Amino acid sequence: MSHSGDTVKFDNGYFMAPNDIFDFDLKIHDKIVYLYLCRCGNNSTAFPSYNTIAKKCSISRRKAIYVVDNLKDLKLLKKQMRKSEDDSKNMSNVYEVVPPSESDAPLGELNAPRSEQDAPNKELAYKQSIYKEHKEKGANRDFALSFYAYKSKYSVDEESNEVIEYYLECYHSHQKKAHPNLKAEQWQKVINDLYYGECNKPDGYEEFTGYELKYIIDQHFKTKYKDCDYNIMHFISGQIRALRYYELGCY
């Protein structure tokens, strides 16, 4: 770095980012990932993997996925799938950073607390994406199916599959019956939300590993709730997982 009068010059490269990104009350990880994608794209498109985003921004891969989706929902990021030359398979995501001044999201929405900004936007984006996928595959959104039937139609990562199957085994042992079937979009929501739970921390959520979730599941079935059927949709709702996590002494 060198100085020339009142000007500071960087000798080892630099990148540009919209000044007004600092005027919005985004979470720290949202800003870091946004700025990293600005650096990658240099005011154009970029296609780093989730693993690269996680490594460069000092966060987990799951948090990288969560933050990218959040920035997309806030209309600060456009994400498309990059195809192979013969269009036969997906290669990676392509990102285009949107300056806040050009975002369609109103100022109040960008500045809103996470509990206010996430609910309508993430739910709408989620339902639209699931509906599109199921429509393309000829699935009926209103048709309930078992998890085993679901994963025969849609891809499920190995860790999520292991955690969900463990939950279903615990449910069967506790309730003496098989877990009720769910709609395909509900199973997808379970997978999407499994590793993040609402809590009272400043950033609004707690992150869990697959290993930790098994202990949380055990604690969940030891807990006596009022009017609870122990459906997995209840397990992923609200602060259920975070409270059981804290009861186990995990902070």
mmCIF file of C-alpha atoms in Angstrom:
data_model
loop_
_atom_site.group_PDB
_atom_site.id
_atom_site.type_symbol
_atom_site.label_atom_id
_atom_site.label_comp_id
_atom_site.label_asym_id
_atom_site.label_seq_id
_atom_site.Cartn_x
_atom_site.Cartn_y
_atom_site.Cartn_z
ATOM 1 C CA MET A 1 0.000 0.000 0.000
ATOM 2 C CA SER A 2 1.344 3.454 -0.891
ATOM 3 C CA HIS A 3 0.256 7.015 -0.197
ATOM 4 C CA SER A 4 0.113 9.899 -2.654
ATOM 5 C CA GLY A 5 -1.089 13.046 -0.952
ATOM 6 C CA ASP A 6 -4.569 12.280 0.347
ATOM 7 C CA THR A 7 -4.893 9.199 -1.854
ATOM 8 C CA VAL A 8 -4.209 5.642 -0.718
ATOM 9 C CA LYS A 9 -3.133 3.214 -3.436
ATOM 10 C CA PHE A 10 -3.110 -0.571 -3.058
ATOM 11 C CA ASP A 11 -0.207 -2.292 -4.756
ATOM 12 C CA ASN A 12 -1.575 -5.834 -4.502
ATOM 13 C CA GLY A 13 -4.971 -5.416 -6.129
ATOM 14 C CA TYR A 14 -8.377 -4.326 -4.914
ATOM 15 C CA PHE A 15 -12.017 -4.581 -5.899
ATOM 16 C CA MET A 16 -15.035 -2.309 -6.090
ATOM 17 C CA ALA A 17 -18.285 -2.664 -4.163
ATOM 18 C CA PRO A 18 -21.410 -0.479 -3.843
ATOM 19 C CA ASN A 19 -21.002 2.051 -1.039
ATOM 20 C CA ASP A 20 -24.672 1.797 -0.071
ATOM 21 C CA ILE A 21 -24.331 -1.861 0.994
ATOM 22 C CA PHE A 22 -23.066 -0.429 4.304
ATOM 23 C CA ASP A 23 -26.220 1.651 4.720
ATOM 24 C CA PHE A 24 -28.402 -1.423 5.188
ATOM 25 C CA ASP A 25 -28.805 -3.418 8.381
ATOM 26 C CA LEU A 26 -27.638 -6.749 6.949
ATOM 27 C CA LYS A 27 -26.168 -9.479 9.109
ATOM 28 C CA ILE A 28 -22.372 -9.674 9.160
ATOM 29 C CA HIS A 29 -22.214 -12.907 7.144
ATOM 30 C CA ASP A 30 -24.570 -11.450 4.529
ATOM 31 C CA LYS A 31 -22.232 -8.484 4.033
ATOM 32 C CA ILE A 32 -19.069 -10.594 3.943
ATOM 33 C CA VAL A 33 -20.448 -12.979 1.311
ATOM 34 C CA TYR A 34 -21.891 -10.067 -0.697
ATOM 35 C CA LEU A 35 -18.505 -8.319 -0.711
ATOM 36 C CA TYR A 36 -16.666 -11.537 -1.580
ATOM 37 C CA LEU A 37 -18.943 -12.077 -4.583
ATOM 38 C CA CYS A 38 -18.300 -8.450 -5.609
ATOM 39 C CA ARG A 39 -14.590 -9.259 -5.508
ATOM 40 C CA CYS A 40 -15.046 -12.477 -7.501
ATOM 41 C CA GLY A 41 -17.206 -10.893 -10.156
ATOM 42 C CA ASN A 42 -15.428 -7.554 -10.503
ATOM 43 C CA ASN A 43 -18.775 -5.948 -11.429
ATOM 44 C CA SER A 44 -19.663 -8.920 -13.617
ATOM 45 C CA THR A 45 -20.710 -12.537 -12.985
ATOM 46 C CA ALA A 46 -18.882 -15.020 -10.751
ATOM 47 C CA PHE A 47 -19.183 -18.741 -10.123
ATOM 48 C CA PRO A 48 -17.352 -19.786 -6.939
ATOM 49 C CA SER A 49 -18.536 -23.033 -5.349
ATOM 50 C CA TYR A 50 -20.236 -23.090 -1.942
ATOM 51 C CA ASN A 51 -17.044 -24.645 -0.564
ATOM 52 C CA THR A 52 -14.965 -21.751 -1.898
ATOM 53 C CA ILE A 53 -17.379 -19.148 -0.526
ATOM 54 C CA ALA A 54 -17.292 -20.891 2.849
ATOM 55 C CA LYS A 55 -13.483 -21.057 2.946
ATOM 56 C CA LYS A 56 -12.904 -17.464 1.806
ATOM 57 C CA CYS A 57 -15.540 -16.021 4.158
ATOM 58 C CA SER A 58 -14.551 -18.196 7.160
ATOM 59 C CA ILE A 59 -17.982 -19.802 7.502
ATOM 60 C CA SER A 60 -19.378 -23.308 7.118
ATOM 61 C CA ARG A 61 -20.642 -24.604 3.783
ATOM 62 C CA ARG A 62 -24.168 -24.789 5.153
ATOM 63 C CA LYS A 63 -24.011 -21.180 6.271
ATOM 64 C CA ALA A 64 -22.704 -20.207 2.825
ATOM 65 C CA ILE A 65 -25.764 -21.830 1.251
ATOM 66 C CA TYR A 66 -28.056 -20.102 3.746
ATOM 67 C CA VAL A 67 -26.499 -16.665 3.163
ATOM 68 C CA VAL A 68 -26.562 -16.976 -0.640
ATOM 69 C CA ASP A 69 -30.254 -17.884 -0.508
ATOM 70 C CA ASN A 70 -30.920 -14.969 1.838
ATOM 71 C CA LEU A 71 -29.144 -12.475 -0.439
ATOM 72 C CA LYS A 72 -31.112 -13.862 -3.370
ATOM 73 C CA ASP A 73 -34.393 -13.448 -1.484
ATOM 74 C CA LEU A 74 -33.417 -9.860 -0.648
ATOM 75 C CA LYS A 75 -32.867 -9.275 -4.380
ATOM 76 C CA LEU A 76 -29.229 -8.356 -3.771
ATOM 77 C CA LEU A 77 -28.030 -11.369 -5.733
ATOM 78 C CA LYS A 78 -29.098 -13.201 -8.876
ATOM 79 C CA LYS A 79 -28.290 -16.901 -9.059
ATOM 80 C CA GLN A 80 -28.492 -19.179 -12.090
ATOM 81 C CA MET A 81 -27.292 -22.700 -12.773
ATOM 82 C CA ARG A 82 -24.355 -23.002 -15.185
ATOM 83 C CA LYS A 83 -24.795 -25.920 -17.607
ATOM 84 C CA SER A 84 -22.227 -28.075 -19.375
ATOM 85 C CA GLU A 85 -21.581 -27.369 -23.061
ATOM 86 C CA ASP A 86 -23.955 -30.118 -24.161
ATOM 87 C CA ASP A 87 -26.532 -28.964 -21.561
ATOM 88 C CA SER A 88 -26.567 -32.474 -20.088
ATOM 89 C CA LYS A 89 -25.671 -31.622 -16.491
ATOM 90 C CA ASN A 90 -25.411 -28.796 -13.982
ATOM 91 C CA MET A 91 -21.903 -27.422 -13.462
ATOM 92 C CA SER A 92 -22.080 -24.644 -10.851
ATOM 93 C CA ASN A 93 -24.035 -21.594 -9.775
ATOM 94 C CA VAL A 94 -23.428 -18.289 -11.551
ATOM 95 C CA TYR A 95 -23.862 -15.189 -9.387
ATOM 96 C CA GLU A 96 -24.555 -11.608 -10.334
ATOM 97 C CA VAL A 97 -24.364 -9.064 -7.521
ATOM 98 C CA VAL A 98 -27.143 -6.449 -7.537
ATOM 99 C CA PRO A 99 -26.327 -2.995 -6.093
ATOM 100 C CA PRO A 100 -28.800 -2.074 -3.334
ATOM 101 C CA SER A 101 -29.801 1.025 -5.298
ATOM 102 C CA GLU A 102 -30.927 -1.241 -8.162
ATOM 103 C CA SER A 103 -32.598 -3.889 -6.024
ATOM 104 C CA ASP A 104 -36.359 -4.288 -6.328
ATOM 105 C CA ALA A 105 -36.607 -4.818 -2.570
ATOM 106 C CA PRO A 106 -37.888 -1.719 -0.733
ATOM 107 C CA LEU A 107 -35.540 -0.049 1.744
ATOM 108 C CA GLY A 108 -37.696 -1.063 4.709
ATOM 109 C CA GLU A 109 -37.522 -4.698 3.682
ATOM 110 C CA LEU A 110 -33.720 -4.664 3.517
ATOM 111 C CA ASN A 111 -33.506 -2.980 6.894
ATOM 112 C CA ALA A 112 -36.141 -5.150 8.551
ATOM 113 C CA PRO A 113 -35.217 -7.553 11.361
ATOM 114 C CA ARG A 114 -34.673 -11.107 10.111
ATOM 115 C CA SER A 115 -37.942 -12.346 11.594
ATOM 116 C CA GLU A 116 -39.846 -9.789 9.489
ATOM 117 C CA GLN A 117 -37.814 -9.924 6.285
ATOM 118 C CA ASP A 118 -37.394 -13.698 6.018
ATOM 119 C CA ALA A 119 -40.881 -15.030 6.568
ATOM 120 C CA PRO A 120 -42.774 -13.752 3.485
ATOM 121 C CA ASN A 121 -39.826 -13.670 1.074
ATOM 122 C CA LYS A 122 -38.172 -17.003 1.841
ATOM 123 C CA GLU A 123 -41.481 -18.842 2.040
ATOM 124 C CA LEU A 124 -42.660 -17.440 -1.309
ATOM 125 C CA ALA A 125 -39.344 -18.144 -3.061
ATOM 126 C CA TYR A 126 -39.256 -21.615 -1.543
ATOM 127 C CA LYS A 127 -42.790 -22.530 -2.623
ATOM 128 C CA GLN A 128 -42.240 -21.194 -6.145
ATOM 129 C CA SER A 129 -39.008 -23.162 -6.630
ATOM 130 C CA ILE A 130 -40.510 -26.386 -5.272
ATOM 131 C CA TYR A 131 -43.650 -25.998 -7.359
ATOM 132 C CA LYS A 132 -41.551 -25.499 -10.498
ATOM 133 C CA GLU A 133 -39.399 -28.555 -9.782
ATOM 134 C CA HIS A 134 -42.385 -30.767 -9.064
ATOM 135 C CA LYS A 135 -44.288 -29.520 -12.083
ATOM 136 C CA GLU A 136 -41.318 -30.345 -14.318
ATOM 137 C CA LYS A 137 -41.139 -33.845 -12.828
ATOM 138 C CA GLY A 138 -44.872 -34.384 -13.031
ATOM 139 C CA ALA A 139 -45.405 -34.525 -9.285
ATOM 140 C CA ASN A 140 -48.648 -33.620 -7.538
ATOM 141 C CA ARG A 141 -47.983 -30.980 -4.862
ATOM 142 C CA ASP A 142 -50.950 -32.158 -2.810
ATOM 143 C CA PHE A 143 -49.910 -35.805 -2.788
ATOM 144 C CA ALA A 144 -48.471 -36.958 0.563
ATOM 145 C CA LEU A 145 -45.684 -39.530 0.492
ATOM 146 C CA SER A 146 -43.256 -41.223 2.842
ATOM 147 C CA PHE A 147 -39.698 -39.998 3.138
ATOM 148 C CA TYR A 148 -38.504 -43.165 1.412
ATOM 149 C CA ALA A 149 -40.810 -42.471 -1.535
ATOM 150 C CA TYR A 150 -39.679 -38.847 -1.572
ATOM 151 C CA LYS A 151 -35.974 -39.634 -1.785
ATOM 152 C CA SER A 152 -36.611 -42.108 -4.591
ATOM 153 C CA LYS A 153 -37.850 -39.157 -6.663
ATOM 154 C CA TYR A 154 -35.645 -36.309 -5.425
ATOM 155 C CA SER A 155 -32.010 -36.088 -4.403
ATOM 156 C CA VAL A 156 -31.202 -35.977 -0.670
ATOM 157 C CA ASP A 157 -27.662 -35.443 0.601
ATOM 158 C CA GLU A 158 -26.168 -38.261 2.654
ATOM 159 C CA GLU A 159 -26.002 -36.390 5.979
ATOM 160 C CA SER A 160 -29.600 -35.138 5.803
ATOM 161 C CA ASN A 161 -30.793 -38.604 4.843
ATOM 162 C CA GLU A 162 -29.043 -40.097 7.879
ATOM 163 C CA VAL A 163 -30.474 -37.498 10.288
ATOM 164 C CA ILE A 164 -34.029 -37.748 8.953
ATOM 165 C CA GLU A 165 -33.990 -41.543 9.012
ATOM 166 C CA TYR A 166 -32.772 -41.383 12.619
ATOM 167 C CA TYR A 167 -35.665 -39.062 13.473
ATOM 168 C CA LEU A 168 -38.165 -41.420 11.832
ATOM 169 C CA GLU A 169 -36.759 -44.382 13.773
ATOM 170 C CA CYS A 170 -37.069 -42.449 17.043
ATOM 171 C CA TYR A 171 -40.607 -41.415 16.106
ATOM 172 C CA HIS A 172 -41.601 -45.033 15.467
ATOM 173 C CA SER A 173 -40.097 -46.137 18.776
ATOM 174 C CA HIS A 174 -41.771 -43.310 20.713
ATOM 175 C CA GLN A 175 -45.166 -43.209 19.000
ATOM 176 C CA LYS A 176 -45.431 -46.930 18.160
ATOM 177 C CA LYS A 177 -46.355 -46.158 14.577
ATOM 178 C CA ALA A 178 -44.825 -44.911 11.359
ATOM 179 C CA HIS A 179 -44.415 -41.197 10.831
ATOM 180 C CA PRO A 180 -47.252 -39.663 8.788
ATOM 181 C CA ASN A 181 -46.617 -39.008 5.110
ATOM 182 C CA LEU A 182 -45.845 -35.425 4.108
ATOM 183 C CA LYS A 183 -46.188 -33.464 0.902
ATOM 184 C CA ALA A 184 -43.048 -33.293 -1.216
ATOM 185 C CA GLU A 185 -42.640 -29.576 -0.484
ATOM 186 C CA GLN A 186 -42.787 -30.320 3.256
ATOM 187 C CA TRP A 187 -39.987 -32.881 3.007
ATOM 188 C CA GLN A 188 -37.952 -30.337 1.070
ATOM 189 C CA LYS A 189 -38.566 -27.766 3.788
ATOM 190 C CA VAL A 190 -37.342 -30.247 6.404
ATOM 191 C CA ILE A 191 -34.111 -30.708 4.439
ATOM 192 C CA ASN A 192 -33.663 -26.970 3.862
ATOM 193 C CA ASP A 193 -34.303 -25.931 7.478
ATOM 194 C CA LEU A 194 -32.877 -28.920 9.349
ATOM 195 C CA TYR A 195 -29.531 -27.398 10.299
ATOM 196 C CA TYR A 196 -30.752 -23.929 11.324
ATOM 197 C CA GLY A 197 -33.083 -23.113 14.192
ATOM 198 C CA GLU A 198 -34.522 -19.855 15.457
ATOM 199 C CA CYS A 199 -33.086 -18.564 18.719
ATOM 200 C CA ASN A 200 -32.617 -15.364 20.710
ATOM 201 C CA LYS A 201 -29.019 -14.787 19.606
ATOM 202 C CA PRO A 202 -28.240 -11.475 17.863
ATOM 203 C CA ASP A 203 -28.125 -13.080 14.414
ATOM 204 C CA GLY A 204 -31.458 -14.811 15.034
ATOM 205 C CA TYR A 205 -30.503 -18.429 14.429
ATOM 206 C CA GLU A 206 -28.428 -21.331 15.732
ATOM 207 C CA GLU A 207 -26.545 -23.706 13.433
ATOM 208 C CA PHE A 208 -26.358 -27.454 14.133
ATOM 209 C CA THR A 209 -24.243 -30.273 12.753
ATOM 210 C CA GLY A 210 -25.688 -33.641 11.799
ATOM 211 C CA TYR A 211 -23.885 -35.152 14.796
ATOM 212 C CA GLU A 212 -25.471 -32.624 17.170
ATOM 213 C CA LEU A 213 -28.921 -33.088 15.659
ATOM 214 C CA LYS A 214 -29.027 -36.739 16.722
ATOM 215 C CA TYR A 215 -28.540 -35.714 20.355
ATOM 216 C CA ILE A 216 -31.121 -32.961 19.905
ATOM 217 C CA ILE A 217 -33.567 -35.520 18.493
ATOM 218 C CA ASP A 218 -33.029 -37.762 21.521
ATOM 219 C CA GLN A 219 -33.692 -34.804 23.827
ATOM 220 C CA HIS A 220 -36.738 -33.834 21.765
ATOM 221 C CA PHE A 221 -38.424 -37.198 22.322
ATOM 222 C CA LYS A 222 -37.657 -37.043 26.046
ATOM 223 C CA THR A 223 -39.497 -33.711 26.266
ATOM 224 C CA LYS A 224 -43.188 -33.665 27.123
ATOM 225 C CA TYR A 225 -44.915 -30.993 25.051
ATOM 226 C CA LYS A 226 -48.500 -29.847 25.328
ATOM 227 C CA ASP A 227 -50.612 -31.053 22.385
ATOM 228 C CA CYS A 228 -47.610 -32.287 20.365
ATOM 229 C CA ASP A 229 -47.727 -35.209 17.945
ATOM 230 C CA TYR A 230 -43.912 -35.195 17.450
ATOM 231 C CA ASN A 231 -44.279 -34.690 13.714
ATOM 232 C CA ILE A 232 -40.931 -33.736 12.189
ATOM 233 C CA MET A 233 -42.515 -30.472 10.991
ATOM 234 C CA HIS A 234 -42.918 -29.538 14.664
ATOM 235 C CA PHE A 235 -39.270 -30.435 15.295
ATOM 236 C CA ILE A 236 -37.998 -27.944 12.690
ATOM 237 C CA SER A 237 -40.334 -25.145 13.765
ATOM 238 C CA GLY A 238 -39.554 -22.138 15.941
ATOM 239 C CA GLN A 239 -36.964 -22.540 18.700
ATOM 240 C CA ILE A 240 -37.598 -26.260 19.357
ATOM 241 C CA ARG A 241 -34.139 -27.442 18.291
ATOM 242 C CA ALA A 242 -32.278 -24.508 19.855
ATOM 243 C CA LEU A 243 -33.978 -25.040 23.237
ATOM 244 C CA ARG A 244 -33.180 -28.755 23.255
ATOM 245 C CA TYR A 245 -29.626 -27.895 22.173
ATOM 246 C CA TYR A 246 -29.185 -25.552 25.150
ATOM 247 C CA GLU A 247 -30.679 -28.120 27.517
ATOM 248 C CA LEU A 248 -27.843 -30.438 26.504
ATOM 249 C CA GLY A 249 -25.348 -27.785 27.583
ATOM 250 C CA CYS A 250 -24.314 -26.838 24.039
ATOM 251 C CA TYR A 251 -23.593 -23.138 23.573
#
